[in-house]
Coordinates of C-alpha atoms in Angstrom, one line a residue:
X142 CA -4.6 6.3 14.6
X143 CA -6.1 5.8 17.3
X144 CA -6.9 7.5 20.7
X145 CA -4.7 4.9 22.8
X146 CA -2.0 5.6 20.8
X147 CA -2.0 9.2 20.6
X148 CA -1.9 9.7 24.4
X149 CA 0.5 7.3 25.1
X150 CA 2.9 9.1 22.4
X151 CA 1.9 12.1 24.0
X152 CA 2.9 11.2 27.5
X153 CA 6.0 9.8 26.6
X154 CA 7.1 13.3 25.0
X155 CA 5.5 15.3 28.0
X156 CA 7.5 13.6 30.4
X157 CA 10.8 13.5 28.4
X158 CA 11.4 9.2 28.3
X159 CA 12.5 7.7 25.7
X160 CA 9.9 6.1 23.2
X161 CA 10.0 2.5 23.2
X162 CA 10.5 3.2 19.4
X163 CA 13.8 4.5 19.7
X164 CA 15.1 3.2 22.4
X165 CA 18.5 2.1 22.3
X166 CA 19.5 -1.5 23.3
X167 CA 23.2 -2.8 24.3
X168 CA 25.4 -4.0 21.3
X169 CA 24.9 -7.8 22.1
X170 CA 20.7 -8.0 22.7
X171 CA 21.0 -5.5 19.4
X172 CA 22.7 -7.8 17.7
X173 CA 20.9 -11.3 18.5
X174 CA 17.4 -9.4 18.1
X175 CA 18.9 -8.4 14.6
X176 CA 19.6 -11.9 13.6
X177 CA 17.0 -13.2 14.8
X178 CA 14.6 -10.6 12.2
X179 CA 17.2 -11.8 9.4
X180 CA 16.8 -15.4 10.3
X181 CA 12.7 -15.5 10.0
X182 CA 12.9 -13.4 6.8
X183 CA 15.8 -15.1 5.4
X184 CA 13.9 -17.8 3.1
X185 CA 11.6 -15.9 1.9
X186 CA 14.2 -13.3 0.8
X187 CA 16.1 -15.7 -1.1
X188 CA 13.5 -17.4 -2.6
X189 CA 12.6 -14.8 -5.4
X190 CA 15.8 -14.0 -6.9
X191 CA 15.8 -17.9 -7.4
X192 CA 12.8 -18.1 -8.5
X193 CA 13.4 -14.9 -11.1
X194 CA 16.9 -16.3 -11.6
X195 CA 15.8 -19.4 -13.3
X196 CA 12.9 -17.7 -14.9
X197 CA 15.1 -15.6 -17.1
X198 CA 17.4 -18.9 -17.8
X199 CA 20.5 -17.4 -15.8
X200 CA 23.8 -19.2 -15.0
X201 CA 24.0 -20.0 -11.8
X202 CA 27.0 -17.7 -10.9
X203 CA 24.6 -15.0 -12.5
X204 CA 21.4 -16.7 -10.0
X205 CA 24.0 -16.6 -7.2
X206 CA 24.6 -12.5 -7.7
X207 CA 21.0 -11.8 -8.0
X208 CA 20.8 -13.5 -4.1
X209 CA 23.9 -11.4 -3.4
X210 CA 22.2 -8.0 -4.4
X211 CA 19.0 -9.3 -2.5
X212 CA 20.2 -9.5 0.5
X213 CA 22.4 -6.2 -0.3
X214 CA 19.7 -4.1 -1.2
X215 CA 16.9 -5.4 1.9
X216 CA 19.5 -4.1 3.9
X217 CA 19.8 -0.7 2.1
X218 CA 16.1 -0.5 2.4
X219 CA 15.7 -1.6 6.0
X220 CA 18.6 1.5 7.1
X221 CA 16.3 3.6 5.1
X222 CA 13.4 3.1 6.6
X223 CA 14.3 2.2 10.2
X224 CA 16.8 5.3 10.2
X225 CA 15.4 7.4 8.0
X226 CA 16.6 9.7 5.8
X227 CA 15.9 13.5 5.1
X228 CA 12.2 14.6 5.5
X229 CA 11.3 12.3 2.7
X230 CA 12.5 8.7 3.2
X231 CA 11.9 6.6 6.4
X232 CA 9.0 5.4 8.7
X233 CA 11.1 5.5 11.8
X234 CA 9.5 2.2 12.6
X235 CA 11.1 -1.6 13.5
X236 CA 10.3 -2.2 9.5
X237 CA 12.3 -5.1 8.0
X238 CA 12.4 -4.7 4.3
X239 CA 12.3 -7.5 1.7
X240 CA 11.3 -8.8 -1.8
X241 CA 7.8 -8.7 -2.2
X242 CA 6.2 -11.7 -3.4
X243 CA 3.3 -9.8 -5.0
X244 CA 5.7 -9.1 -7.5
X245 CA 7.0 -12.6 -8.4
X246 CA 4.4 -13.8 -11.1
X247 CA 4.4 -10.3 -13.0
X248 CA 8.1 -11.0 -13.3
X249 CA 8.0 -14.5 -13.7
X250 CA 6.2 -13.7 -16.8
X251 CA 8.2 -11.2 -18.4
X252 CA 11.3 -13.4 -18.0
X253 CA 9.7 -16.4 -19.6
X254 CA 9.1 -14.5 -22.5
X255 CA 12.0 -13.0 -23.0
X256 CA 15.2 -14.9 -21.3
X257 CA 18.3 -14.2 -20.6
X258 CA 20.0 -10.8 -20.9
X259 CA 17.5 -9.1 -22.9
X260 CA 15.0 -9.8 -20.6
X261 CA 16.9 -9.0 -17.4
X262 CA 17.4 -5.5 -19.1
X263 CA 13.3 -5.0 -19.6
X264 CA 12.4 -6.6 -16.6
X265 CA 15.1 -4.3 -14.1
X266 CA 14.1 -1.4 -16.1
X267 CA 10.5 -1.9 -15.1
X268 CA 11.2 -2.1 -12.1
X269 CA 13.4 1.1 -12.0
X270 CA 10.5 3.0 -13.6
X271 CA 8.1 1.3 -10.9
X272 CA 10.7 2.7 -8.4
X273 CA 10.7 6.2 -9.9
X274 CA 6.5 6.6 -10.3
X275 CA 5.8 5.2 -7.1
X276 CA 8.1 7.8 -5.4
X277 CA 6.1 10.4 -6.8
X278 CA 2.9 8.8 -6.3
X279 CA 3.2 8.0 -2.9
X280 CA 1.5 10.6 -1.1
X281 CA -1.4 10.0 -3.3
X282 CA -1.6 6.4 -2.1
X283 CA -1.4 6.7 1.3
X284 CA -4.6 8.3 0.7
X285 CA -6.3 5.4 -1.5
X286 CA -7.1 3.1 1.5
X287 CA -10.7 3.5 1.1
X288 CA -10.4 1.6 -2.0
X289 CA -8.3 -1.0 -0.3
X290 CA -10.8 -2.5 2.7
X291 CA -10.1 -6.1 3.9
X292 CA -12.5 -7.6 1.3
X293 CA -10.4 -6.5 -1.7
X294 CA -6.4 -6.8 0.0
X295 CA -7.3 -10.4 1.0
X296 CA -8.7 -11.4 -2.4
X297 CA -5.6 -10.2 -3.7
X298 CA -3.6 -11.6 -1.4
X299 CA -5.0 -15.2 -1.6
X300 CA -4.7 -15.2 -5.5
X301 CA -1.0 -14.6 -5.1
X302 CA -0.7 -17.5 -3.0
X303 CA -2.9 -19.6 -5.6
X304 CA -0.4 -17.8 -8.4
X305 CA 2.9 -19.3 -6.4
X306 CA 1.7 -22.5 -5.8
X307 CA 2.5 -23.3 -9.3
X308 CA 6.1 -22.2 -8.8
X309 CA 6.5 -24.7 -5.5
X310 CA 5.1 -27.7 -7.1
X311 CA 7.0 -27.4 -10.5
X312 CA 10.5 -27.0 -7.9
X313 CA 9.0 -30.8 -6.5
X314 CA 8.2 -32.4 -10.0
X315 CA 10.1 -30.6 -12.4
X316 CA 9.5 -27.3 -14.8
X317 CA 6.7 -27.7 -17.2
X318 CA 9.2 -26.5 -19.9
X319 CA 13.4 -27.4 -20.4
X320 CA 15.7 -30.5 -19.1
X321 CA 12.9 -31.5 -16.2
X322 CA 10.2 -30.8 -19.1
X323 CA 6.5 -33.7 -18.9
X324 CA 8.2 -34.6 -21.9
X325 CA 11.6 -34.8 -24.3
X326 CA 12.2 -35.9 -27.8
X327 CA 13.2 -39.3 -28.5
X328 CA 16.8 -39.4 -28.5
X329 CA 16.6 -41.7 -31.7
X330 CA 14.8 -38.6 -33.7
X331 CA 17.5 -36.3 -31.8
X332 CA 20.5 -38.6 -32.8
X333 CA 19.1 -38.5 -36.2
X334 CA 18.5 -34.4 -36.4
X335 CA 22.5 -34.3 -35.0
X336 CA 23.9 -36.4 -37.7
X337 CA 21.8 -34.4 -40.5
X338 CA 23.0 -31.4 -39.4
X339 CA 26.5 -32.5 -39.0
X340 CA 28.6 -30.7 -42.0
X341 CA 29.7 -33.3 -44.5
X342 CA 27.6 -36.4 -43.6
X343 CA 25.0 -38.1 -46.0
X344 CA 21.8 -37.7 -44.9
X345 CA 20.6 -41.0 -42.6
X346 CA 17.3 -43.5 -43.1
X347 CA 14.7 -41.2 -41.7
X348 CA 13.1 -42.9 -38.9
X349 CA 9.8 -43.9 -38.2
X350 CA 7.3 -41.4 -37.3
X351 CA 10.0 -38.6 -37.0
X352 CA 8.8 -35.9 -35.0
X353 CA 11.6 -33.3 -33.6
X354 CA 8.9 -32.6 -30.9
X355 CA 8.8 -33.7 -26.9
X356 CA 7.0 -36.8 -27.3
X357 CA 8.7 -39.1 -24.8
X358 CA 8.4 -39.3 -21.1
X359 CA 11.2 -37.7 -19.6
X360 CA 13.1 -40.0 -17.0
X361 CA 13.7 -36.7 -14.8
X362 CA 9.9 -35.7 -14.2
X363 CA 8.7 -36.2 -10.6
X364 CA 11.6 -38.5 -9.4
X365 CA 11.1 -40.1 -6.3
X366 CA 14.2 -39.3 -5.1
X367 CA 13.6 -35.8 -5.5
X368 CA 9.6 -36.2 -4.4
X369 CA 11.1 -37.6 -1.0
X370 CA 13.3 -35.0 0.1
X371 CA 10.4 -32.3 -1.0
X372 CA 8.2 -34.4 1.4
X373 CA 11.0 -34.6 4.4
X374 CA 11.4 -31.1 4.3
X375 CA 7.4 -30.7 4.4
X376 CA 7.5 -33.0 7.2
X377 CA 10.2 -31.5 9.1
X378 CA 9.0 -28.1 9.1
X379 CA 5.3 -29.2 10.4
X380 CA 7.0 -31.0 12.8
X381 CA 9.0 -28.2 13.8
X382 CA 5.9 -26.1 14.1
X383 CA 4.2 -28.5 16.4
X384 CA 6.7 -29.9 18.8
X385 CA 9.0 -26.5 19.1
X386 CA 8.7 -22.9 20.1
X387 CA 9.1 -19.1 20.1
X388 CA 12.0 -18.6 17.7
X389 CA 12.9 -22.4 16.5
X390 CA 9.4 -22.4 15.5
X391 CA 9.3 -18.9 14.1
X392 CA 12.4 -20.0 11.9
X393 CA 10.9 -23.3 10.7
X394 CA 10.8 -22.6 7.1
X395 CA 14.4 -22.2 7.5
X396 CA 15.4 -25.5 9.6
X397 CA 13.7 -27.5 7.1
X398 CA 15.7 -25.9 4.0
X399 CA 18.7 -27.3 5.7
X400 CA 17.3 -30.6 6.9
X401 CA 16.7 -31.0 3.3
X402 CA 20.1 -29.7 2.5
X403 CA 21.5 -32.1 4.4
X404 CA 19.8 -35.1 3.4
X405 CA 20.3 -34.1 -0.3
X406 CA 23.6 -33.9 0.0
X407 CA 23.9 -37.3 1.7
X408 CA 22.4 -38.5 -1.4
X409 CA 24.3 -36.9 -4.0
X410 CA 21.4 -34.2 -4.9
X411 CA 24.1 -31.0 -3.9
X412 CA 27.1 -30.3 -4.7
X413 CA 29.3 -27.5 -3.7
X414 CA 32.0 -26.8 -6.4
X415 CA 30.4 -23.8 -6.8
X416 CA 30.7 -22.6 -3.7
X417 CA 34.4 -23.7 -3.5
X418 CA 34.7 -21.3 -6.9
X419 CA 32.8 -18.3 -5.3
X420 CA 35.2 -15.8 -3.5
X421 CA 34.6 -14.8 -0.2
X422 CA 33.6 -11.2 -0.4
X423 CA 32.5 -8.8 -3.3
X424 CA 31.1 -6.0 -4.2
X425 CA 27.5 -5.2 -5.6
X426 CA 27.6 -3.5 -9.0
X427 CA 24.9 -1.7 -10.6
X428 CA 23.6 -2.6 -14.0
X429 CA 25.5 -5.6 -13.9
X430 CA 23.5 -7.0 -17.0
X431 CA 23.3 -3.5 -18.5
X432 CA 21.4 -0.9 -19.3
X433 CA 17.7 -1.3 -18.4
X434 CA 15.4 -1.2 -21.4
X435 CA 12.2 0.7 -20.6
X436 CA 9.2 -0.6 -22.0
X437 CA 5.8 1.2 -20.9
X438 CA 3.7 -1.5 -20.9
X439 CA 6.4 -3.1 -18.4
X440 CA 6.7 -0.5 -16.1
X441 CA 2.6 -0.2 -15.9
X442 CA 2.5 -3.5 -15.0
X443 CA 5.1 -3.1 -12.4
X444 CA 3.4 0.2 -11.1
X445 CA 0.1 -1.6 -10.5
X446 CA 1.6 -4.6 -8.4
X447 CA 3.4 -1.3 -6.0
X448 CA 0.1 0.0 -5.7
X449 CA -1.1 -2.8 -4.3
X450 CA 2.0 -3.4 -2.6
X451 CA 1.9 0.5 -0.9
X452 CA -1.7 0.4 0.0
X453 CA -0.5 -3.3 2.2
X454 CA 2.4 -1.8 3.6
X455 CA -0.1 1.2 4.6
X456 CA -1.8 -1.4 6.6
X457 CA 1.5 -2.9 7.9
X458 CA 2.3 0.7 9.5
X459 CA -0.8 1.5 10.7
X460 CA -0.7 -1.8 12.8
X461 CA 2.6 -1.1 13.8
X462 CA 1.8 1.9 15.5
X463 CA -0.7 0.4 16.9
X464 CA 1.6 -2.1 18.7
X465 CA 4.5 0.1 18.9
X466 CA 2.5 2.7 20.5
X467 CA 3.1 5.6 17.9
X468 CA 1.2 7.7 16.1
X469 CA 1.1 7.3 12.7
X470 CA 0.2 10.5 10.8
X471 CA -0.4 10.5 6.7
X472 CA 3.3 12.2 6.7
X473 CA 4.4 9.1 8.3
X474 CA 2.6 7.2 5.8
X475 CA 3.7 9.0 2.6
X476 CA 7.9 8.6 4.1
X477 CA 7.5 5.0 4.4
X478 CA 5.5 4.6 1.3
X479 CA 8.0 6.5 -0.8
X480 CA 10.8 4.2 0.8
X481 CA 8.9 1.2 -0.8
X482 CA 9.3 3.1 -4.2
X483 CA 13.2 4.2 -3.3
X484 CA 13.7 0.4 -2.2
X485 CA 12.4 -0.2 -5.3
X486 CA 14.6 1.8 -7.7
X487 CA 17.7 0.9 -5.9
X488 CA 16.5 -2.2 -6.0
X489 CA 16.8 -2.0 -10.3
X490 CA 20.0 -0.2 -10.5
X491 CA 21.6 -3.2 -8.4
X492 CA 19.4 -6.0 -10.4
X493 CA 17.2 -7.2 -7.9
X494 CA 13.5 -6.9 -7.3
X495 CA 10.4 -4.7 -6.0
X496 CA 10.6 -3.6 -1.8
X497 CA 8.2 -3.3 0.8
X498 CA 7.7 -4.3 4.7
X499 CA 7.8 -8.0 5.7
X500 CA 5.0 -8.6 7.5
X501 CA 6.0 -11.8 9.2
X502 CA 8.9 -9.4 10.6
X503 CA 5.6 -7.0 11.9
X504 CA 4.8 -10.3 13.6
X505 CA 7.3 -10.7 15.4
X506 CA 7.4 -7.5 16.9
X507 CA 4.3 -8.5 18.3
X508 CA 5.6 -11.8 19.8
X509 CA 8.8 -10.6 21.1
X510 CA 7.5 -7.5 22.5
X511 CA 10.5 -5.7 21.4
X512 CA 9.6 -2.2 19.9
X513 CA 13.0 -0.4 19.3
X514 CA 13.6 0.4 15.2
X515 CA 17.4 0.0 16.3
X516 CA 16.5 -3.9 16.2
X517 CA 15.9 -3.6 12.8
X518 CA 18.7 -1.1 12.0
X519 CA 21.3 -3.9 13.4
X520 CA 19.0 -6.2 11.1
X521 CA 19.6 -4.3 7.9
X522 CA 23.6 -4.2 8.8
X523 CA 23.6 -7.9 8.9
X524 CA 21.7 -8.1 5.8
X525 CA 24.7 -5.5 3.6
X526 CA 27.3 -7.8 5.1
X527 CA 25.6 -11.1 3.8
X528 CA 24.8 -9.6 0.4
X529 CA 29.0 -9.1 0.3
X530 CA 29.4 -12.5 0.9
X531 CA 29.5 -14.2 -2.6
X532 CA 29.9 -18.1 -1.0
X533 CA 26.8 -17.3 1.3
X534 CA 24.8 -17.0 -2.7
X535 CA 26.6 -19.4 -4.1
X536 CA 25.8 -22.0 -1.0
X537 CA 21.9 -20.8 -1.6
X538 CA 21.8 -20.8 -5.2
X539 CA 23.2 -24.6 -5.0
X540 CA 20.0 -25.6 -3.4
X541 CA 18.3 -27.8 -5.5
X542 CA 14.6 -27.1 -6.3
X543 CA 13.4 -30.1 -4.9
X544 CA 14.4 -28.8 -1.2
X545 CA 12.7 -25.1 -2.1
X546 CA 9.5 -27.1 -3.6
X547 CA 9.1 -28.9 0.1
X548 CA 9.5 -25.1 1.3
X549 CA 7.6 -23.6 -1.2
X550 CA 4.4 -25.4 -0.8
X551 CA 4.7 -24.2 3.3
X552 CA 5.7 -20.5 2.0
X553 CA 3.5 -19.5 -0.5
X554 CA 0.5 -21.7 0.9
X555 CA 0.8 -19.5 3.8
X556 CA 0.5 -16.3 1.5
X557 CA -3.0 -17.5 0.5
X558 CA -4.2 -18.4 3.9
X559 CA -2.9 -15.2 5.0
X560 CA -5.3 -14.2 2.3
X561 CA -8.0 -16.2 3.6
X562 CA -7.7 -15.3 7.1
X563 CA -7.8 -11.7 6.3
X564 CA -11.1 -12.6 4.8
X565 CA -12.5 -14.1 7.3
X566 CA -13.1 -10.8 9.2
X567 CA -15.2 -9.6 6.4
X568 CA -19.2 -9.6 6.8
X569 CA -20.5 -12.1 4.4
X570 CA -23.8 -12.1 6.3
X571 CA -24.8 -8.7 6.6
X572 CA -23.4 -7.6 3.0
X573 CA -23.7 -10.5 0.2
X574 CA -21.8 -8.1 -2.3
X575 CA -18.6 -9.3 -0.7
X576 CA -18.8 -13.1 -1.1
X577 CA -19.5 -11.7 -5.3
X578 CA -16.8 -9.6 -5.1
X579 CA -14.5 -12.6 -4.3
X580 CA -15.9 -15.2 -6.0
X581 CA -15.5 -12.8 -9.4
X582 CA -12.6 -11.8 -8.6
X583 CA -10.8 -14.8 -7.6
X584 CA -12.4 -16.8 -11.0
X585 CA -11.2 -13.7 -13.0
X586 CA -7.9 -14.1 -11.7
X587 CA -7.7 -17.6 -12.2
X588 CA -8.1 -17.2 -16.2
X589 CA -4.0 -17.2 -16.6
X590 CA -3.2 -20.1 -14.6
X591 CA -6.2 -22.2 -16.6
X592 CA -6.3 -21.0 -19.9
X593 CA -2.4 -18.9 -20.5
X594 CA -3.5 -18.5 -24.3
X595 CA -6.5 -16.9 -24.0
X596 CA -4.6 -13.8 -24.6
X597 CA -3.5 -14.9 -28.5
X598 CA -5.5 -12.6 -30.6
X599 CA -5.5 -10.0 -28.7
X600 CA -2.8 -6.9 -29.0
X601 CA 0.7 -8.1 -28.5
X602 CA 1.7 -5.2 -26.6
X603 CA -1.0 -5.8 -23.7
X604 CA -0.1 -9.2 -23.3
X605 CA 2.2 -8.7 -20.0
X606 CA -0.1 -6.4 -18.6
X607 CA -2.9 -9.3 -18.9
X608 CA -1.1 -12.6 -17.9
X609 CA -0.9 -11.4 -14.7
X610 CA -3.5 -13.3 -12.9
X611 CA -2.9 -11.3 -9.7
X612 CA -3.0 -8.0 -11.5
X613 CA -6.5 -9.0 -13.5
X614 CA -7.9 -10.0 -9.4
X615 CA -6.9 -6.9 -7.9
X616 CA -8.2 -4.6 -11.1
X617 CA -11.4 -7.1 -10.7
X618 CA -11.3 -6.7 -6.7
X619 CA -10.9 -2.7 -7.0
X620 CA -14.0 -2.4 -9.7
X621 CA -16.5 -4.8 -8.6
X622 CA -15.9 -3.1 -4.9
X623 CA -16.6 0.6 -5.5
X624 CA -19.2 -0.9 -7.9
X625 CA -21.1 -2.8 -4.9
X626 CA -20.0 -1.2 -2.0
X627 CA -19.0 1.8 -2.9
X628 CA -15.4 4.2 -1.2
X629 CA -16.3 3.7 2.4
X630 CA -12.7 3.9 4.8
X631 CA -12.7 2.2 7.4
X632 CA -9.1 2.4 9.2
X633 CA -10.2 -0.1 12.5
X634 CA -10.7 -2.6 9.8
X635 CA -7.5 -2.3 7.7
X636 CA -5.8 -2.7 11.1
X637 CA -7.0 -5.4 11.6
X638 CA -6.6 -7.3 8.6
X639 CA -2.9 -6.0 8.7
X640 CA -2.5 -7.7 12.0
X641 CA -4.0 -10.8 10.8
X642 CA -1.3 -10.6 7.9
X643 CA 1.6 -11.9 10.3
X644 CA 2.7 -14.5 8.0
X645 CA 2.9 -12.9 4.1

């Protein structure tokens, strides 16, 4: 940390004040600052479970819990490590806590190979066993930062963005695979297979160039209905973003999920019977689909997406105390590391997803000014009561993907030029190792997206470790770096490209 910071945290204790940091504001500013960190992480928050949710082919009462224990368990996570809790658990800084979307096309994989229940079961259990390891190897990875400089985290970072792009377009045009399929199979040749398979009929005329394969154009891809209200929402939230600011415009993603809302329901596109169904409080279960299955391979892959997760979050605090005006020692670092992995495994008992910091929350601290961890604290409270608010889920999970894909494009486009901008502090001039290390890495991680079956012959059991494109670009990053440049730390640097990190 640096010198700035160390005296000011020393004067402060010297003279007996307050710190900033834990200063305690009246109930009502508490409470509106609160919101106001909920509101600006809310989409983002709910956007994975939905994401996950459909992935694994859920009903959407079972898509609508998985949002519940989201927003449940970001609380949980954000008492933890606002609060703290004993020695071991808790930065002690204003951290908001949320799904991290590292984590999304790892999972996103595992659930499209094995949907439903079955796969719910391997994928929390990877996650519980991601939980468990990085607990214990957190104090290691607070020191691994010298293998982390800007040049590798925002390679990473942009091929995540690249990775969810995908995800937001097929919410605008339809899924590449199911009802919203390219293409279905000709309901004469699926009239035909019916009436075959129908006990005691007589086999009909077999039709002309049978084929009980999609080979139609389905009526549902890319309707212009649904193409509209993914542009108005697009529309509104640039808007919003120009013509408004401070907090409208910090919340824009937001607005424009409800402009959309809006306009689809005006047009038939949402319903709300669910919601009507949905009772208005409930409790979060644990291993509501289960128990976990734990499959090695799984839970490496997991591991290796909270490694890169930890070593950003070590970033995230390190700027923090930079604007917070707090020292950050490598016990600090290792208490709010092991929260990620605690956020993490509690996070897998309740069926929901991998933790870490928020940085557009760490961004905000910035704007507002505001440094006091109580903010965040009052955050996390609101956070438990929405996750026991079923009809809150339901409302969310009755969104229909064309409104997220509008969203989506703004979201995770903004994770790769978070990417981008973090790279845009590296020296391409003086060191021409870097712009290889990127290129490589960001064509290496690109393999998945272009070619998915270039894994066929190789061993089964790797295969989820390898479809990763985000896993293969931070392995590549990692390699090609300490290959080139060699283990040089530079902490100014990592600050830096934390702060510019405002927006994943």
């Amino acid at each position: 940390m640096t010198a700035t910071a160390s005296s000011t945290t020393a004067s402060i204790a010297s003279s007996g004040a307050v710190h900033p940091v834990d200063e305690r504001l009246p109930a009502g500013k508490l409470t509106a600052l609160g919101l106001q960190h909920v509101l600006v992480m809310y989409a983002g928050a709910v956007a994975v479970p939905l994401i996950v949710g459909r992935a694994l082919k859920l009903s959407p009462d079972e898509v609508a819990l998985l949002i519940s224990a989201d927003l449940f368990c970001c609380g949980i996570a954000t008492l933890i490590q606002a609060l703290g809790a004993t020695q071991w658990f808790g930065i002690k800084l204003p951290v908001m806590m949320g799904v991290t979307f590292a984590s999304v096309a790892p999972m996103v994989a595992i659930a499209n190979a094995n949907p439903g229940q079955n796969g719910a079961q391997l994928l929390f259990g990877a996650i519980i066993g991601a939980g468990v390891v990085s607990i214990l190897i957190a104090p290691l990875v607070s020191r691994m930062l010298r293998f982390f400089p800007p040049v590798v985290t925002g390679t990473i970072i942009a091929v995540i963005g690249i990775s969810l792009m995908r995800v937001g377009i097929n919410w605008i045009f339809g899924n590449p695979v199911g009802p919203t399929a390219p293409a279905i199979v000709d309901p004469v040749y699926a009239k035909w297979l019916a009436e075959v398979t129908s006990p005691g009929s007589s086999v009909p005329p077999v039709p002309k160039g049978l084929a009980i394969v999609p080979s139609v154009p389905n009526p549902k891809y890319a309707d212009l209905g649904g193409l509209g209200i993914a542009a108005l929402v697009l529309v509104s939230i640039l808007l919003i973003v120009k013509y408004a600011k401070g907090f409208i415009a910090n919340i824009s993603v937001l607005l424009g999920i409800v402009i959309g809302a809006v306009v689809a329901t005006v047009f038939g596109f949402m319903t709300f019977e669910k919601v009507g169904k949905a009772p208005w409080v409930d409790v979060v279960l644990p291993f509501h689909f289960g128990m976990p299955i734990f499959d090695p391979i799984l839970i490496l892959t997991m591991t290796l997406i909270m490694i890169v997760v930890m070593i950003e979050s070590t970033g995230m605090f390190l700027a923090l105390g930079e604007m917070t005006d707090r020292n950050i020692t490598q016990k600090d670092l290792a208490r709010g590391l092991r929260t990620d992995g605690l956020g993490t495994l509690i996070g897998g008992i309740f069926n929901t997803f991998p933790y870490t910091s928020f940085s557009q929350n760490v961004g905000l601290v910035a704007v507002t000014g505001i440094k006091s961890r109580y903010v965040c604290v009052a955050g996390g409270v609101i956070l438990i009561v929405l996750g026991l608010l079923p009809k809150m889920a339901a409302l969310v999970e009755s969104l229909p993907t064309v409104v997220l894909g509008g969203a989506g494009l703004v979201m995770f486009g903004m994770v790769a030029a978070t990417g981008i901008r973090i790279l845009g502090g590296v020296d391409f001039k003086g060191n021409r190792h870097n712009a290889m290390i990127v290129a490589v890495s960001i064509g290496v991680g690109m393999i998945p997206l272009i070619a998915p079956n270039f894994k066929q012959w190789m061993p089964h059991g790797i295969h989820s470790l390898v479809e990763s494109g985000i896993l293969l670009a931070s392995i590549a990053a990692v390699g090609l770096n300490l290959f080139l440049n060699g283990a040089k730390q530079d902490d100014a640097a990592i600050i830096a490209a934390a702060k510019q990190a405002e927006a994943h």
